[in-house]
mmCIF file of C-alpha atoms in Angstrom:
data_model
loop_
_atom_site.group_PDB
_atom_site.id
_atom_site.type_symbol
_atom_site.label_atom_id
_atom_site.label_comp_id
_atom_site.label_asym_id
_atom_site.label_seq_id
_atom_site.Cartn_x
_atom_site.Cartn_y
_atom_site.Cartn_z
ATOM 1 C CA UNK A 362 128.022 183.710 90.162
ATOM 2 C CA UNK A 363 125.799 181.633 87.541
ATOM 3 C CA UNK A 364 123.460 179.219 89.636
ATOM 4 C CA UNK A 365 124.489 175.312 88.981
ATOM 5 C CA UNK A 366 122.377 172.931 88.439
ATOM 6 C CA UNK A 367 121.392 170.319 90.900
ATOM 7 C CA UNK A 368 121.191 167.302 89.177
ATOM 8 C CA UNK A 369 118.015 165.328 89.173
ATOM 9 C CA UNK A 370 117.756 161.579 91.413
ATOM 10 C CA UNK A 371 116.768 159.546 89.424
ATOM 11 C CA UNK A 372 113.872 157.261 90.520
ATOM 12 C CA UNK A 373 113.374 154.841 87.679
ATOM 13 C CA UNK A 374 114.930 151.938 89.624
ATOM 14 C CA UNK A 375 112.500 152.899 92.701
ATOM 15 C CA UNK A 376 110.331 150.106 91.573
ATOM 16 C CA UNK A 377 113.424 147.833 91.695
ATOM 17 C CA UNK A 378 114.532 148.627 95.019
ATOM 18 C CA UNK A 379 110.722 148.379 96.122
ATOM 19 C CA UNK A 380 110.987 144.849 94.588
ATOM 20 C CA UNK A 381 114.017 144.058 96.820
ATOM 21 C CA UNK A 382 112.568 145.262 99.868
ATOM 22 C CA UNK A 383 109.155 143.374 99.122
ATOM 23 C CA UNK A 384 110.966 140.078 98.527
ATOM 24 C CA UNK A 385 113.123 140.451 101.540
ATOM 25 C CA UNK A 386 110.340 140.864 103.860
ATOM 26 C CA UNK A 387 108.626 137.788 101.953
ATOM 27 C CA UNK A 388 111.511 135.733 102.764
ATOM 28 C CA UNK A 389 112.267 136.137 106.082
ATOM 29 C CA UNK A 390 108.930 136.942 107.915
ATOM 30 C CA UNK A 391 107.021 134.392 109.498
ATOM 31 C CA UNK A 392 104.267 135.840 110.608
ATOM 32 C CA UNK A 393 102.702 133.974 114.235
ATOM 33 C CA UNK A 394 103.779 130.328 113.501
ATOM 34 C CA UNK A 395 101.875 127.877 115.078
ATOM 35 C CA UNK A 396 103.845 125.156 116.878
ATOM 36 C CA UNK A 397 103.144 122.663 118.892
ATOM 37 C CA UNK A 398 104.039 118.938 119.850
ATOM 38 C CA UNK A 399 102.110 116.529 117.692
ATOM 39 C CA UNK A 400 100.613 112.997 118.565
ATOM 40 C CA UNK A 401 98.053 110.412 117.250
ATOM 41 C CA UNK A 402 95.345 109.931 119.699
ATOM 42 C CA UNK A 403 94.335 105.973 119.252
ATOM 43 C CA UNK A 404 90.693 104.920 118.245
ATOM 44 C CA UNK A 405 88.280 104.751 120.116
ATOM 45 C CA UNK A 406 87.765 101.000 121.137
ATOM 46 C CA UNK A 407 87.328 98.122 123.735
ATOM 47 C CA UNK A 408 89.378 98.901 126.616
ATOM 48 C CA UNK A 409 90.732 95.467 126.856
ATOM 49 C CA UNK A 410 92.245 96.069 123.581
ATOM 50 C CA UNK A 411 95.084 98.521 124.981
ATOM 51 C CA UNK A 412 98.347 97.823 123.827
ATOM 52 C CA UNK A 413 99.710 98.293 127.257
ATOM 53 C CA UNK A 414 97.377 95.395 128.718
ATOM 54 C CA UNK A 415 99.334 92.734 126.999
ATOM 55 C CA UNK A 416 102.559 93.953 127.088
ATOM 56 C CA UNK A 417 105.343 92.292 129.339
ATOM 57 C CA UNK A 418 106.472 93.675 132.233
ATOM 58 C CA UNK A 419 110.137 94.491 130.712
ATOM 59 C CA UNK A 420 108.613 96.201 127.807
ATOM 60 C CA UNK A 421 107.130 99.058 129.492
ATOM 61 C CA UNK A 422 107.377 102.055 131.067
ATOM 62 C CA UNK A 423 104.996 103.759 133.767
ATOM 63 C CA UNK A 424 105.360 107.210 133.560
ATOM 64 C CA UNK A 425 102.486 108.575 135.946
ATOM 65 C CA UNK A 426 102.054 112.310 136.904
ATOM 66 C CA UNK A 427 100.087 112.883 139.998
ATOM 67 C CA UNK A 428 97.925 115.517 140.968
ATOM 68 C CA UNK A 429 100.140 117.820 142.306
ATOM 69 C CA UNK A 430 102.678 117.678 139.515
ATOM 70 C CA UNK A 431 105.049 114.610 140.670
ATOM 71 C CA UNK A 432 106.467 112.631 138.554
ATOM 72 C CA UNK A 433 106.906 109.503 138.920
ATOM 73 C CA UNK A 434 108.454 106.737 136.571
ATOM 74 C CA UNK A 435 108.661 102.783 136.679
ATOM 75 C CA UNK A 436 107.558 103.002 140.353
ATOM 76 C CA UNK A 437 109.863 105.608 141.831
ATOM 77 C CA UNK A 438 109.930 109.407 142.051
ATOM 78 C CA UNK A 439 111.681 111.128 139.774
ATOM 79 C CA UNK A 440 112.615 114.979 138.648
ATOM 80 C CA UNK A 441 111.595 116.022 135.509
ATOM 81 C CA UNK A 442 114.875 116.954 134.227
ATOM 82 C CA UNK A 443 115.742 112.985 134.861
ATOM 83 C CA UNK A 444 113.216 111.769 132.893
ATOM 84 C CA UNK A 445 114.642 112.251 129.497
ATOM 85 C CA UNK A 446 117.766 110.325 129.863
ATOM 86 C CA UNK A 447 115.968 107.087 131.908
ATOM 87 C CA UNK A 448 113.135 107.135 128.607
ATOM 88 C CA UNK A 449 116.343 107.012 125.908
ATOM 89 C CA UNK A 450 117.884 104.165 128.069
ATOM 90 C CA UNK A 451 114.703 102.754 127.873
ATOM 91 C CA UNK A 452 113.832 103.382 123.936
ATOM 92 C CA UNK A 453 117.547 102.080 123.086
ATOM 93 C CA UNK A 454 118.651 99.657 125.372
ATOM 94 C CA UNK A 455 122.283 99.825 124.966
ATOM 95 C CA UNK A 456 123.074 96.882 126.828
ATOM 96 C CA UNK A 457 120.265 95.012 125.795
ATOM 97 C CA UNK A 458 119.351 94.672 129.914
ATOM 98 C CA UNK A 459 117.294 91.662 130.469
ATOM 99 C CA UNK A 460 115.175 94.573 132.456
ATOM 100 C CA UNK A 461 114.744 96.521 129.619
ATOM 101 C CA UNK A 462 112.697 96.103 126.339
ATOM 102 C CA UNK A 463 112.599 93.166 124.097
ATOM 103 C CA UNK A 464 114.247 93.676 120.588
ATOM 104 C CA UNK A 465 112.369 91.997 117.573
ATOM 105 C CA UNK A 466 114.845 91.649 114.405
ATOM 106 C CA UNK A 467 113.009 93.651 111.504
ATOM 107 C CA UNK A 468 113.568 94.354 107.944
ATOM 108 C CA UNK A 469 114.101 98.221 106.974
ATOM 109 C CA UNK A 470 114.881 99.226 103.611
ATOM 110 C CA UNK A 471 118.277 101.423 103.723
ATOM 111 C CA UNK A 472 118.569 99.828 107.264
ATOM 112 C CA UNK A 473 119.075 96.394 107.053
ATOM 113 C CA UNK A 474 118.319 93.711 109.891
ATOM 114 C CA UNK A 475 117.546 96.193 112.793
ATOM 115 C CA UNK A 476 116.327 95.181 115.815
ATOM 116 C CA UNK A 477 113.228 97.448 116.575
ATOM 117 C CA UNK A 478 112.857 98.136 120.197
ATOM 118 C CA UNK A 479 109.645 96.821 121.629
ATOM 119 C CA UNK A 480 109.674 99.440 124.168
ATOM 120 C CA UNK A 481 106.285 101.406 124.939
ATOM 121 C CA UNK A 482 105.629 104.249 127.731
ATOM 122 C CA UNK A 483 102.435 104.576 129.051
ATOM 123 C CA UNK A 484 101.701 107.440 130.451
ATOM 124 C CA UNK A 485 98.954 108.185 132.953
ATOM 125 C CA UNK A 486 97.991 111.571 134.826
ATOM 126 C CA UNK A 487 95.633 112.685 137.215
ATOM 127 C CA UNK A 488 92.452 114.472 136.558
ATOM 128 C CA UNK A 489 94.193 117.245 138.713
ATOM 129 C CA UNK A 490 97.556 117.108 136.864
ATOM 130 C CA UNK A 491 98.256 120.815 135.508
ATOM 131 C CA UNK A 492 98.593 120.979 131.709
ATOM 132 C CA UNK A 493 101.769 122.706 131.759
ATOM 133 C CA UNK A 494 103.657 119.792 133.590
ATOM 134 C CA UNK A 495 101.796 117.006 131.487
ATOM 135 C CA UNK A 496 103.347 118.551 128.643
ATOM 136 C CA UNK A 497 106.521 119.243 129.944
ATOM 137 C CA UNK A 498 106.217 115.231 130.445
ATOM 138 C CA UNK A 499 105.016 114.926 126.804
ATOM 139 C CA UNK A 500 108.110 117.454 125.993
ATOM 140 C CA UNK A 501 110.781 115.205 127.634
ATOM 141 C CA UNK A 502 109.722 111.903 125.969
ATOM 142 C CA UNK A 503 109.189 113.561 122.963
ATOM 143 C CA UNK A 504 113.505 114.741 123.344
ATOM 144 C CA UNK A 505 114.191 111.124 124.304
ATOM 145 C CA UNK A 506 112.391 109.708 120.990
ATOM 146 C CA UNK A 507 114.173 112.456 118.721
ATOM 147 C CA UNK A 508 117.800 111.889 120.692
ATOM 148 C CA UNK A 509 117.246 108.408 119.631
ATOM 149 C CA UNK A 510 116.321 109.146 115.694
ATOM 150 C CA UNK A 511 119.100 111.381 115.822
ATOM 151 C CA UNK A 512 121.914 109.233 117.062
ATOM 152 C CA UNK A 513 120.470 106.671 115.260
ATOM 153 C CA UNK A 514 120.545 109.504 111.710
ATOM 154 C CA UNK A 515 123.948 110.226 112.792
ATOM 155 C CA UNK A 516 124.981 106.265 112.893
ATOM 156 C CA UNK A 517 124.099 105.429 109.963
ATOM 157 C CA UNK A 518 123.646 108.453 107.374
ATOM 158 C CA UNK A 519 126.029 110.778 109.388
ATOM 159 C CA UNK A 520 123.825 113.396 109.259
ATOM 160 C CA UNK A 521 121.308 114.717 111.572
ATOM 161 C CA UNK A 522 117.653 113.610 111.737
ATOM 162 C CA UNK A 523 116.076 116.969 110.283
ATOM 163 C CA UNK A 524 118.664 116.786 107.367
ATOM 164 C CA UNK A 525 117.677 113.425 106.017
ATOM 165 C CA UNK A 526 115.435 112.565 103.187
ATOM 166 C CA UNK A 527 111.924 111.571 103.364
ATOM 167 C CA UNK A 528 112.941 107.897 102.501
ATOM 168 C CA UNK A 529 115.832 108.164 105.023
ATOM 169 C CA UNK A 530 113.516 109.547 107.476
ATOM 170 C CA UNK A 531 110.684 106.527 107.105
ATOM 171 C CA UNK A 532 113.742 104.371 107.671
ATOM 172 C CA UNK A 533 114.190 105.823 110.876
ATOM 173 C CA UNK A 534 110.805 106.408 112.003
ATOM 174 C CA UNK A 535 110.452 102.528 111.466
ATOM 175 C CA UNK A 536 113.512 102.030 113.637
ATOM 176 C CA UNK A 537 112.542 103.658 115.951
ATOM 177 C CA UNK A 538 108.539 103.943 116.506
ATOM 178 C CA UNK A 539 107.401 106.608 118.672
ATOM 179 C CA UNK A 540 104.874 104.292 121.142
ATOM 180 C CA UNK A 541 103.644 106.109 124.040
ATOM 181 C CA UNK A 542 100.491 104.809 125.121
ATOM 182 C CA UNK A 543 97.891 107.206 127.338
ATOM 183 C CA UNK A 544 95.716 104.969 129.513
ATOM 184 C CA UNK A 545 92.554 105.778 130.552
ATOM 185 C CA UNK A 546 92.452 109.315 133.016
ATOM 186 C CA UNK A 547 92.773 108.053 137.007
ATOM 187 C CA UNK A 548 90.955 110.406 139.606
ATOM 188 C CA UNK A 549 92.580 109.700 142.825
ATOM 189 C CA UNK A 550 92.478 113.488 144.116
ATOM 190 C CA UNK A 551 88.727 113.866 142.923
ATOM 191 C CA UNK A 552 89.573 116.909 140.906
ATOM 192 C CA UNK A 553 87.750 118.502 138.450
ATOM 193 C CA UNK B 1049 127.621 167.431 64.231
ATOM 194 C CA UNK B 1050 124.019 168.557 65.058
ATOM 195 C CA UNK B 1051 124.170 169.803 68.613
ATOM 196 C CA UNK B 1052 121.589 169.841 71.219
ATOM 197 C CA UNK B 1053 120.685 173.573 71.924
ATOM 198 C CA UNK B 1054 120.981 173.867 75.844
ATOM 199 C CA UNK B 1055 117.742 176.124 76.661
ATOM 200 C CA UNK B 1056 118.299 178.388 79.889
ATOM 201 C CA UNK B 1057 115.176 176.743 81.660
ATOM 202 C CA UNK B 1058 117.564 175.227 84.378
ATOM 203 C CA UNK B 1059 115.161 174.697 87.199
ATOM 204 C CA UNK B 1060 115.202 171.035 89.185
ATOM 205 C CA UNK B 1061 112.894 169.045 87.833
ATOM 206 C CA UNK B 1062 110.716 166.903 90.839
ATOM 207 C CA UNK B 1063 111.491 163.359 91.639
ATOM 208 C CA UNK B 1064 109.622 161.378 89.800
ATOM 209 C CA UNK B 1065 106.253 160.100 91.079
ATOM 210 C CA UNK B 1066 105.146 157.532 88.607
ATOM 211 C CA UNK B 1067 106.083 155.008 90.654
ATOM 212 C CA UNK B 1068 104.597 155.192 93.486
ATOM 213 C CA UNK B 1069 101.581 153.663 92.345
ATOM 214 C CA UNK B 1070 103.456 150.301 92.037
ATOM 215 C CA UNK B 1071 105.135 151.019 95.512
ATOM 216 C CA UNK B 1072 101.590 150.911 97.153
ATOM 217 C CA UNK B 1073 100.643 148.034 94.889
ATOM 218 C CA UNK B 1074 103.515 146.257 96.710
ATOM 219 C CA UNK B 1075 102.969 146.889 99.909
ATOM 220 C CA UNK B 1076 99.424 145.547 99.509
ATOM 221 C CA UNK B 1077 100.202 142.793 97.781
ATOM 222 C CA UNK B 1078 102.836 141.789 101.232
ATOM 223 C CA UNK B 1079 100.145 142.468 103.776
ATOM 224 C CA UNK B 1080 97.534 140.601 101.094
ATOM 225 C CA UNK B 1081 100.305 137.427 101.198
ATOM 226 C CA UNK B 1082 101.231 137.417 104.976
ATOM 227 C CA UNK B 1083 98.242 138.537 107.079
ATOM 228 C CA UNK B 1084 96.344 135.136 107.943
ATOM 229 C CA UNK B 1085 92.577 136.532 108.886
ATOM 230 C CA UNK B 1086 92.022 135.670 112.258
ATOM 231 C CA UNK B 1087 88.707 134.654 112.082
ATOM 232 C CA UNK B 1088 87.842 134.336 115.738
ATOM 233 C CA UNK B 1089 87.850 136.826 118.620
ATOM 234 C CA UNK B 1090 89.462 135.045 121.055
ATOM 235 C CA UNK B 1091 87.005 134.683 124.580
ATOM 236 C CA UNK B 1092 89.836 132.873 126.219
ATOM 237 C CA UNK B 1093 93.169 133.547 127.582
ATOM 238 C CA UNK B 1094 95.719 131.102 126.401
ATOM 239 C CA UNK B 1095 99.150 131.281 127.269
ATOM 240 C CA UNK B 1096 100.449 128.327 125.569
ATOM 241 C CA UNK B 1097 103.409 126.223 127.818
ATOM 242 C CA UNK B 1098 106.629 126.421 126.629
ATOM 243 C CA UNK B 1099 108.220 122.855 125.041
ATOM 244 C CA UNK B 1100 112.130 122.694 123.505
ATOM 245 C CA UNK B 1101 110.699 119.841 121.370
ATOM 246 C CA UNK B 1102 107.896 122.027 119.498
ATOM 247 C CA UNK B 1103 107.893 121.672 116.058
ATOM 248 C CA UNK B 1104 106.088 124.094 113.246
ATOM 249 C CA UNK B 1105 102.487 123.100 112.472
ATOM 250 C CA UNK B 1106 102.369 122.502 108.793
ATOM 251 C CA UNK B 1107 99.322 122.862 106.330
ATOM 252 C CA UNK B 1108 97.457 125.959 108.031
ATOM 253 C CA UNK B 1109 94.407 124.942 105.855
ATOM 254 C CA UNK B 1110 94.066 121.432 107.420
ATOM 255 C CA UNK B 1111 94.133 122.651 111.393
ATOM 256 C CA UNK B 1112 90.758 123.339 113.593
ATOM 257 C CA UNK B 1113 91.377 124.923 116.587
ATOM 258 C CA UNK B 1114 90.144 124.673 119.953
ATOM 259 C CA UNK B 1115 90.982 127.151 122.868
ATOM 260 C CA UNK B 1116 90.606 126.509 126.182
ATOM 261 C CA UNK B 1117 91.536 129.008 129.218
ATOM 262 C CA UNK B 1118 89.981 131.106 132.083
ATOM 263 C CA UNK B 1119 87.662 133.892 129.787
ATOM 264 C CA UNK B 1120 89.702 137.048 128.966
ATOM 265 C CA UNK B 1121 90.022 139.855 131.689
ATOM 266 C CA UNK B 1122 86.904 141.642 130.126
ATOM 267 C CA UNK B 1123 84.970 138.750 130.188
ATOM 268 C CA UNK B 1124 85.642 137.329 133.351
ATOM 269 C CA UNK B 1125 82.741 139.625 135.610
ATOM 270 C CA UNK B 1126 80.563 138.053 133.509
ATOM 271 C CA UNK B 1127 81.943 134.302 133.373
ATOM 272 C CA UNK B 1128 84.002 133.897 136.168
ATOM 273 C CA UNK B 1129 87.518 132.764 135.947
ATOM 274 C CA UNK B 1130 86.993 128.731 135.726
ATOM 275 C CA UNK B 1131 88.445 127.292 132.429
ATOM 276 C CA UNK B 1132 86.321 127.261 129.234
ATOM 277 C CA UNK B 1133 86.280 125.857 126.045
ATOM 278 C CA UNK B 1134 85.923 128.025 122.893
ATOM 279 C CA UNK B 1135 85.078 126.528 119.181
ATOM 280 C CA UNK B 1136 84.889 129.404 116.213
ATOM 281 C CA UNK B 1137 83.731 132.266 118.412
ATOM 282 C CA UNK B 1138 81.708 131.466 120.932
ATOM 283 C CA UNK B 1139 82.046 129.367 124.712
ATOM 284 C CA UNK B 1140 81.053 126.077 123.745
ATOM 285 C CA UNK B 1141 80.733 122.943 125.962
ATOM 286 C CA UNK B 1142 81.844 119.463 125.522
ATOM 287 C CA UNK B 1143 79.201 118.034 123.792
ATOM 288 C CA UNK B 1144 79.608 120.441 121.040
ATOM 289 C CA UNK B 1145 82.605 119.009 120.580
ATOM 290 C CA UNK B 1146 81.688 116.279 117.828
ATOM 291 C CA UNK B 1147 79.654 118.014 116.170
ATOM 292 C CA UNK B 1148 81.943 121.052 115.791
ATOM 293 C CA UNK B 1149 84.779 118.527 114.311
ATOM 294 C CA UNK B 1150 81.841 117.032 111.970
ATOM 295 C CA UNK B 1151 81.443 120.646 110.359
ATOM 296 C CA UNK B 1152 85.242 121.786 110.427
ATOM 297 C CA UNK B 1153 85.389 118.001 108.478
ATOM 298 C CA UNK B 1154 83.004 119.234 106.015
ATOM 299 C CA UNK B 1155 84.583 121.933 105.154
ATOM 300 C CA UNK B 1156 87.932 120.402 104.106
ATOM 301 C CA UNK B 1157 87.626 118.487 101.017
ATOM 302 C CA UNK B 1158 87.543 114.945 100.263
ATOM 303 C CA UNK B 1159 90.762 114.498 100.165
ATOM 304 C CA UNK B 1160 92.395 116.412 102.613
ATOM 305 C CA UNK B 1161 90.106 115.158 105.531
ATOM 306 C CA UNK B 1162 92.626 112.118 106.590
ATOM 307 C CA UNK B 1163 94.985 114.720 107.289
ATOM 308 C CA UNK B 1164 92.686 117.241 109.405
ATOM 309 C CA UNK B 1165 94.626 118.139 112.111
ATOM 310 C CA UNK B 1166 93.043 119.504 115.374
ATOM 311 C CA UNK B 1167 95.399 121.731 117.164
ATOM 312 C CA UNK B 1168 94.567 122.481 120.896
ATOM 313 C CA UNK B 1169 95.970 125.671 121.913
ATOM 314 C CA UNK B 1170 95.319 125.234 125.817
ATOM 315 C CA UNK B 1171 96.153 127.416 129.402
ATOM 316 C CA UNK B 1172 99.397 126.370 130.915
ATOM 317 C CA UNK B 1173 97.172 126.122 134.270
ATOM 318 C CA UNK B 1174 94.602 124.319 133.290
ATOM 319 C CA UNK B 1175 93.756 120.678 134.637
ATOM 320 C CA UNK B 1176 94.071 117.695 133.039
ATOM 321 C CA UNK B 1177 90.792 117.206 134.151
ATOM 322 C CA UNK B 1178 89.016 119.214 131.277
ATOM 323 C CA UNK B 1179 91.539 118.000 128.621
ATOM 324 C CA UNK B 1180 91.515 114.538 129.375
ATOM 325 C CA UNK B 1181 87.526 114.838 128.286
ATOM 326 C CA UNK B 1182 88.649 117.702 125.567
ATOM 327 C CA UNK B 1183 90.789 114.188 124.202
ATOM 328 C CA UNK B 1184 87.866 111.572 124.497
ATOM 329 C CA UNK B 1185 85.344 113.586 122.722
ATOM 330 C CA UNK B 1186 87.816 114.154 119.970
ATOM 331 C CA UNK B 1187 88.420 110.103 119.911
ATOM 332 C CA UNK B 1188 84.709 109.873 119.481
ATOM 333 C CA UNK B 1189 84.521 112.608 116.961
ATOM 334 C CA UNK B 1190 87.452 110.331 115.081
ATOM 335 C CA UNK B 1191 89.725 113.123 115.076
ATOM 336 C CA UNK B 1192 92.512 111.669 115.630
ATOM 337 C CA UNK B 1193 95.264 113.681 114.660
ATOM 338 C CA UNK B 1194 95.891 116.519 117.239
ATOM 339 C CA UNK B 1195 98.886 118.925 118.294
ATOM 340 C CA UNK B 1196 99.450 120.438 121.507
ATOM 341 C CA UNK B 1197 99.902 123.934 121.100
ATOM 342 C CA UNK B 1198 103.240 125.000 122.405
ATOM 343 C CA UNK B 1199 105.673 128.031 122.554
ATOM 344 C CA UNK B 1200 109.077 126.972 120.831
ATOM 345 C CA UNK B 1201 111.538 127.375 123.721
ATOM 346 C CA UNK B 1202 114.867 128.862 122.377
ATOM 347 C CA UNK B 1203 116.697 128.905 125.928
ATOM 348 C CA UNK B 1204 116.580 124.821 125.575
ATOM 349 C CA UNK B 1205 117.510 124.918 121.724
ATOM 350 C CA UNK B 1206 120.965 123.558 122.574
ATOM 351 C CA UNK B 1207 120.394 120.047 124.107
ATOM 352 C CA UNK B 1208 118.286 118.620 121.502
#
């Protein structure tokens, strides 16, 4: 019996198919990402200058962490998973509550006449306040604020925040100004 | 018709090898694109908190970091287990603070330096306390611009 011949693989598209695998990788790895929550920290000036100082009653919001990890907002106690839903009420004002925050008629391009919320949370923790809840606290507010832009998105471009343009988005962000104020540290437990 | 004489030298021939040069070209060229040097041993444990609300930090280039924690498990004989604060590669304390952020500044050019973004990649357990003062020194250092380092939580992904 006469020996056949195996045929030969050919490799020329190896470099190809090397191509494919290298661009495949390159598109969908993301190697550690870094993510976090981001926020402006305000200049360093006069105390009396805090935008919170001035502010009337109605338009803000005391959110105040103590030392060991309670929350507690506009006076009362409150759980965490709460707070999201009282700082949207309190960023929108749906009813436009005589309680809640002023609204100051502004001019937005792509927007119109909105009325801009003159809503502002300051938030105050303890020198003993565990990182972990204070930005669990920063975490919530942060939902409330984006539930807003989002609704508001949704309202008027019928699409979601993320998916708007960059002029679409500075219409909203105007809208809808992300104001929480951090007053100066308290030490009531004396920790370190 | 001229044909091709068929010669009885029917062995296999090897697969070809003249490619694999560019294969291993590849491959470095992926590690070369995707590996971002860590520059700095990390002295600290950080085990960032988790937040739903996280968002990607953009503009790698731009960000300074600063790590605070209880000292890593090899390190803590030595330095205890009380939170410290680590800039480039060494413990620093707070008054190094400014002038670290002066130098990162310095680095960045002229242009970019509005945008420098400090991104504090801090303990879940430590106090307030340390970055309360972490935050003042960087208002004094007029570095405004900072991110709290977070762990994107998936489990939450669905009520945003």
């Amino acid at each position: 019996m006469a020996k056949r011949k195996v045929p030969e693989i050919n490799s020329g598209s190896m470099a190809d198919i090397a191509f494919l695998l290298l661009i495949f990788w390159l598109m969908t790895t993301s190697m550690n990402v870094d993510s976090g929550i981001a926020r402006k920290l305000p200049p360093l000036v006069e105390q009396d200058n805090d935008p919170g100082m001035d502010a009337h009653e109605r338009n803000v919001l005391m959110v105040f962490v103590s030392g060991n990890n309670q929350l507690m907002v506009a006076g009362q106690r409150m759980d965490i998973s709460g707070l999201c839903e009282k700082a949207k009420t309190f960023i929108t004002n749906p009813t436009n509550d005589p309680n809640m925050p002023e609204k100051e008629m502004t001019d937005i391009p792509l927007l119109g006449r909105y009325p801009v919320s003159k809503g502002l949370i300051s938030l105050q923790n303890d020198r003993g306040t565990s990182y972990d809840m204070y930005l669990q606290v920063q975490n919530e507010l942060t939902k409330a604020y984006n539930q807003a832009k989002d609704e508001l998105a949704q309202q008027k471009f019928g699409r979601s925040f993320t998916d708007l343009n960059d002029e679409q988005r500075k219409a909203v962000n105007k809208a809808i100004p992300v104001k929480i104020s951090e007053a100066e540290p308290r030490n009531l437990t004396g920790g370190k | 018709m001229a044909q091709f004489k068929r010669n009885g030298n029917k062995e296999t021939p090897g697969i070809s090898t003249s490619s694999l040069p560019d294969i291993v070209f590849m491959i470095l060229f992926f590690f070369m694109a995707t590996t971002t040097m860590r520059e700095v041993e990390l002295k600290v444990q950080v085990d960032a908190p988790k937040a739903s609300e996280a968002q990607k930090l953009e503009k790698k280039s731009l960000v300074s970091y600063i790590y605070v924690g209880p000292p890593t498990k090899a390190l803590a004989p030595q330095f205890g287990t009380a939170p410290r604060i680590q800039l480039n590669g060494a413990y620093s304390s707070l008054n190094n603070i400014t002038e670290f952020i002066a130098s990162e500044r310095d680095k960045l050019s002229e242009k970019d330096r509005p945008d420098m973004t400090v991104s504090l990649k801090i303990d879940a357990t430590t106090k307030m306390g340390m970055v309360t003062d972490i935050k003042q020194e960087l208002r004094r250092a007029n570095a405004l611009s900072i991110n709290y380092a977070a762990a994107k939580d998936k489990g939450e992904g669905n009520n945003r």
